[in-house]
Short mmCIF file of C-alpha atoms in Angstrom, two decimals:
data_model
loop_
_atom_site.label_atom_id
_atom_site.label_comp_id
_atom_site.label_asym_id
_atom_site.label_seq_id
_atom_site.Cartn_x
_atom_site.Cartn_y
_atom_site.Cartn_z
CA MET A 22 35.06 25.10 1.80
CA THR A 23 33.59 27.59 -0.63
CA ALA A 24 35.35 30.78 -1.65
CA ASN A 25 33.31 32.84 0.82
CA GLY A 26 34.18 30.51 3.68
CA GLU A 27 30.82 28.74 3.96
CA ASP A 28 30.71 25.07 4.87
CA THR A 29 30.26 22.49 2.14
CA ILE A 30 29.43 18.83 2.57
CA GLY A 31 32.26 16.35 2.21
CA LEU A 32 31.48 12.78 3.22
CA ALA A 33 27.79 11.97 3.64
CA THR A 34 25.62 8.89 4.08
CA VAL A 35 21.90 8.21 3.68
CA GLY A 36 20.34 5.23 5.42
CA LEU A 37 23.67 3.42 5.71
CA THR A 38 23.15 -0.02 7.25
CA LYS A 39 25.42 -2.94 8.12
CA SER A 40 24.47 -5.98 10.19
CA PHE A 41 26.47 -8.85 11.60
CA GLY A 42 24.51 -11.92 12.67
CA GLY A 43 21.30 -9.96 13.03
CA VAL A 44 22.90 -7.16 15.03
CA HIS A 45 22.73 -3.73 13.37
CA ALA A 46 26.26 -2.34 13.78
CA VAL A 47 25.26 0.63 11.60
CA ASP A 48 21.52 1.17 11.57
CA GLY A 49 20.14 3.45 8.86
CA ALA A 50 22.69 6.17 9.51
CA SER A 51 22.15 9.44 7.66
CA VAL A 52 24.87 11.95 8.44
CA ALA A 53 27.03 14.60 6.78
CA PHE A 54 30.50 15.87 7.61
CA HIS A 55 31.86 19.29 6.75
CA HIS A 56 34.52 19.65 4.07
CA GLY A 57 37.49 21.73 5.17
CA LYS A 58 36.78 21.18 8.86
CA VAL A 59 37.94 18.88 11.66
CA ASN A 60 35.01 16.54 12.23
CA ALA A 61 34.75 14.01 15.03
CA LEU A 62 32.64 10.88 15.32
CA ILE A 63 32.20 9.82 18.93
CA GLY A 64 30.04 7.40 20.88
CA PRO A 65 30.13 4.62 23.46
CA ASN A 66 31.98 1.38 22.74
CA GLY A 67 30.03 -0.72 20.27
CA SER A 68 28.11 2.22 18.81
CA GLY A 69 29.22 1.42 15.24
CA LYS A 70 31.90 4.02 14.61
CA THR A 71 34.59 1.75 13.14
CA THR A 72 32.02 -0.22 11.14
CA PHE A 73 30.84 3.11 9.72
CA PHE A 74 34.43 3.93 8.75
CA ASN A 75 34.83 0.52 7.14
CA CYS A 76 31.63 0.90 5.13
CA VAL A 77 32.45 4.31 3.70
CA THR A 78 36.08 3.43 2.87
CA GLY A 79 35.23 0.20 1.05
CA MET A 80 36.66 -2.22 3.59
CA ILE A 81 33.22 -3.84 3.91
CA LYS A 82 30.07 -3.40 1.83
CA PRO A 83 26.98 -1.94 3.47
CA ASP A 84 23.76 -3.93 3.39
CA ALA A 85 21.71 -0.89 2.47
CA GLY A 86 21.92 2.86 2.07
CA SER A 87 24.45 5.01 0.28
CA ALA A 88 27.66 6.95 0.83
CA SER A 89 28.90 9.91 -1.16
CA TYR A 90 31.98 12.08 -1.19
CA ARG A 91 31.68 15.66 -2.39
CA GLY A 92 28.55 14.69 -4.29
CA ARG A 93 29.98 11.55 -5.93
CA ASP A 94 28.58 8.14 -5.08
CA ILE A 95 31.20 5.89 -3.43
CA THR A 96 28.85 3.21 -2.10
CA GLY A 97 30.50 -0.21 -2.13
CA LYS A 98 33.44 0.89 -4.25
CA ALA A 99 36.84 -0.75 -3.78
CA PRO A 100 39.17 0.85 -1.21
CA HIS A 101 41.71 1.90 -3.86
CA ARG A 102 39.02 3.73 -5.83
CA ILE A 103 37.84 5.56 -2.72
CA ALA A 104 41.45 6.47 -1.95
CA ARG A 105 41.82 7.89 -5.44
CA ALA A 106 38.70 9.97 -4.88
CA GLY A 107 40.65 11.80 -2.16
CA ILE A 108 40.06 9.90 1.08
CA GLY A 109 42.89 8.45 3.18
CA ARG A 110 42.49 6.61 6.46
CA SER A 111 44.30 5.09 9.40
CA PHE A 112 43.16 2.09 11.43
CA GLN A 113 42.38 1.42 15.06
CA LEU A 114 45.24 -1.10 15.06
CA CYS A 115 48.18 0.21 13.04
CA ARG A 116 48.56 -1.35 9.61
CA ILE A 117 52.29 -1.30 8.97
CA PHE A 118 54.88 -3.80 7.77
CA PRO A 119 56.76 -4.64 10.98
CA ARG A 120 59.89 -6.10 9.38
CA MET A 121 60.31 -3.25 6.91
CA THR A 122 62.13 -0.08 7.83
CA VAL A 123 60.28 3.14 8.47
CA LEU A 124 61.35 4.48 5.07
CA GLU A 125 60.33 1.28 3.28
CA ASN A 126 56.91 1.49 4.91
CA MET A 127 56.54 4.97 3.47
CA LEU A 128 57.51 3.84 -0.02
CA VAL A 129 55.02 0.96 -0.12
CA SER A 130 52.29 3.52 0.57
CA VAL A 131 52.72 4.52 -3.09
CA HIS A 132 50.02 2.72 -5.05
CA SER A 133 51.44 0.04 -7.38
CA PRO A 134 50.36 -3.56 -8.12
CA THR A 135 52.90 -5.33 -5.89
CA LEU A 136 55.14 -4.50 -2.96
CA PHE A 137 58.22 -4.94 -5.14
CA ALA A 138 56.78 -2.66 -7.82
CA ARG A 139 55.89 -0.05 -5.21
CA LEU A 140 59.42 0.04 -3.83
CA ALA A 141 61.04 0.10 -7.28
CA SER A 142 58.66 2.74 -8.61
CA ALA A 143 59.06 4.95 -5.57
CA ARG A 144 62.85 4.85 -5.74
CA HIS A 145 62.81 5.86 -9.41
CA HIS A 146 60.22 8.61 -9.26
CA GLY A 147 61.37 10.89 -6.46
CA ASP A 148 59.05 9.59 -3.75
CA MET A 149 62.04 9.01 -1.45
CA GLU A 150 62.40 12.76 -1.00
CA ARG A 151 58.70 13.16 -0.29
CA ALA A 152 58.77 10.27 2.17
CA ARG A 153 61.63 11.84 4.08
CA GLU A 154 59.89 15.23 4.13
CA LEU A 155 56.77 13.67 5.63
CA LEU A 156 58.75 11.68 8.18
CA ALA A 157 60.40 14.93 9.24
CA ARG A 158 57.02 16.59 9.49
CA VAL A 159 55.68 13.97 11.89
CA GLY A 160 58.97 13.96 13.80
CA ILE A 161 60.38 10.49 13.13
CA ASP A 162 62.81 11.13 10.25
CA HIS A 163 65.69 10.09 12.51
CA LEU A 164 64.17 6.59 12.58
CA GLU A 165 63.99 6.02 8.82
CA ASN A 166 66.30 2.98 8.93
CA THR A 167 64.63 1.44 11.99
CA GLU A 168 62.38 -1.57 11.51
CA ALA A 169 58.78 -0.57 12.19
CA ARG A 170 58.38 -3.29 14.83
CA ASP A 171 61.00 -1.51 16.95
CA LEU A 172 59.02 1.73 17.16
CA SER A 173 56.88 2.61 20.14
CA TYR A 174 53.15 2.33 19.51
CA GLY A 175 52.86 6.11 19.33
CA GLN A 176 55.66 6.27 16.76
CA GLN A 177 53.86 3.59 14.74
CA LYS A 178 50.77 5.81 14.76
CA LEU A 179 52.87 8.69 13.43
CA LEU A 180 54.33 6.41 10.74
CA GLU A 181 50.85 5.33 9.69
CA LEU A 182 49.72 8.97 9.45
CA ALA A 183 52.79 9.86 7.39
CA GLY A 184 52.02 6.91 5.11
CA VAL A 185 48.46 8.17 4.62
CA LEU A 186 49.87 11.56 3.62
CA MET A 187 52.00 9.96 0.89
CA ALA A 188 48.86 9.70 -1.26
CA ASP A 189 48.10 13.41 -0.67
CA PRO A 190 44.44 12.91 0.34
CA GLU A 191 42.17 15.91 0.77
CA THR A 192 40.22 14.11 3.52
CA ILE A 193 41.89 12.07 6.26
CA MET A 194 39.94 9.64 8.44
CA LEU A 195 41.69 8.69 11.68
CA ASP A 196 40.44 5.78 13.77
CA GLU A 197 41.46 6.34 17.42
CA PRO A 198 44.74 8.20 16.75
CA ALA A 199 45.28 8.73 20.50
CA GLY A 200 44.56 5.14 21.53
CA GLY A 201 47.50 3.67 23.46
CA VAL A 202 49.62 6.78 22.89
CA ASN A 203 51.45 8.76 25.58
CA PRO A 204 50.40 12.38 26.27
CA ALA A 205 53.40 13.95 24.52
CA LEU A 206 52.65 12.12 21.28
CA ILE A 207 48.94 12.87 21.61
CA ASP A 208 49.87 16.56 21.67
CA ARG A 209 52.05 16.06 18.59
CA ILE A 210 49.23 14.32 16.72
CA GLY A 211 46.87 17.12 17.69
CA SER A 212 49.32 19.75 16.42
CA LEU A 213 49.69 17.87 13.14
CA VAL A 214 45.93 17.74 12.68
CA ARG A 215 45.66 21.49 13.30
CA SER A 216 48.44 22.38 10.89
CA LEU A 217 47.22 20.03 8.15
CA ASN A 218 43.68 21.36 8.52
CA ALA A 219 45.00 24.93 8.27
CA GLU A 220 46.51 23.89 4.92
CA GLY A 221 43.09 22.79 3.68
CA ARG A 222 42.79 19.11 4.61
CA THR A 223 39.55 17.81 6.03
CA PHE A 224 39.56 15.42 8.99
CA LEU A 225 37.09 12.89 10.33
CA ILE A 226 38.31 11.46 13.63
CA VAL A 227 36.96 8.59 15.70
CA GLU A 228 38.33 9.01 19.20
CA HIS A 229 37.56 8.21 22.85
CA ASN A 230 39.91 10.87 24.23
CA MET A 231 37.35 13.61 24.83
CA ASP A 232 39.92 16.27 25.68
CA MET A 233 41.48 15.74 22.25
CA VAL A 234 38.12 15.66 20.48
CA MET A 235 36.77 18.79 22.12
CA SER A 236 39.95 20.80 21.64
CA LEU A 237 40.40 19.89 17.96
CA SER A 238 36.94 19.58 16.47
CA ASP A 239 34.78 22.07 14.63
CA HIS A 240 31.90 19.63 14.22
CA VAL A 241 31.04 16.57 16.32
CA VAL A 242 28.64 13.74 15.48
CA VAL A 243 27.57 11.36 18.25
CA PHE A 244 26.65 7.75 17.46
CA ASP A 245 24.67 5.40 19.65
CA ARG A 246 23.50 1.94 18.62
CA GLY A 247 24.61 2.43 15.05
CA ARG A 248 23.07 5.78 14.24
CA PRO A 249 23.64 9.49 14.91
CA ILE A 250 21.77 10.88 17.91
CA ALA A 251 23.28 14.38 18.08
CA GLU A 252 25.61 16.72 16.24
CA GLY A 253 26.97 20.22 16.54
CA THR A 254 29.86 22.12 18.00
CA PRO A 255 31.82 20.56 20.88
CA ASP A 256 29.95 22.76 23.38
CA GLU A 257 26.59 21.83 21.93
CA VAL A 258 27.12 18.07 22.03
CA GLN A 259 28.63 18.11 25.52
CA ASN A 260 25.44 19.68 26.85
CA ASP A 261 22.98 17.62 24.81
CA PRO A 262 20.84 15.42 27.10
CA ARG A 263 20.78 12.63 24.50
CA VAL A 264 24.56 12.48 24.63
CA LEU A 265 24.62 12.40 28.42
CA GLU A 266 22.10 9.56 28.37
CA ALA A 267 24.09 7.55 25.81
CA TYR A 268 27.37 7.91 27.71
CA LEU A 269 26.22 8.07 31.31
CA GLY A 270 22.69 6.68 31.32
CA VAL A 271 21.37 9.86 32.97
#
């Protein structure tokens, strides 16, 4: 966000395209998300949201088009380079180490060449204290010695978010943070998003829980068949006939 409070562009794509077996999962998508805001990317199942995430974070390479972050080209760059540019992300299915403790999972979030090096480096450079602070912030510090596989799914989501925060990203991309999570933890995740955004972090959230999306978001983009069909405030997109047609066929 600029000094006078005006919106600036964070993540943006032009003509982004990715196909699988002749099916366009992302089909020439040109879209921009607002830096400093809570952005949401919504759409029916199969509309290309996760593939879009994977393309812009380097998990897969797009077939065509470009992606940029705050004016810098990130198209096709490796995930670690995109992370260093300031983007962190979670996944639809939690990516944690199930047989490691909660605290160990936090320490391996520190970027080093090997798992062993990550743990050793973290323990010698003060990241233990930061890990514990972040675990306390998401509300699972009392579980630091618990193996990750013994957490509830909602607690695993909180652990993954805390791990993303270890890298101190300015933009956080969350892929279905409320999926499979009980209402109390959904409220906690929502509160965390609000407080982190108030501190200056940008969010881009893919989510099917419309109550969560509409209560949190400043800016909503709607995908259908791999491309954006509408965008605006929550009120604007909820009343857009193109959105109603995509979701309800009306």
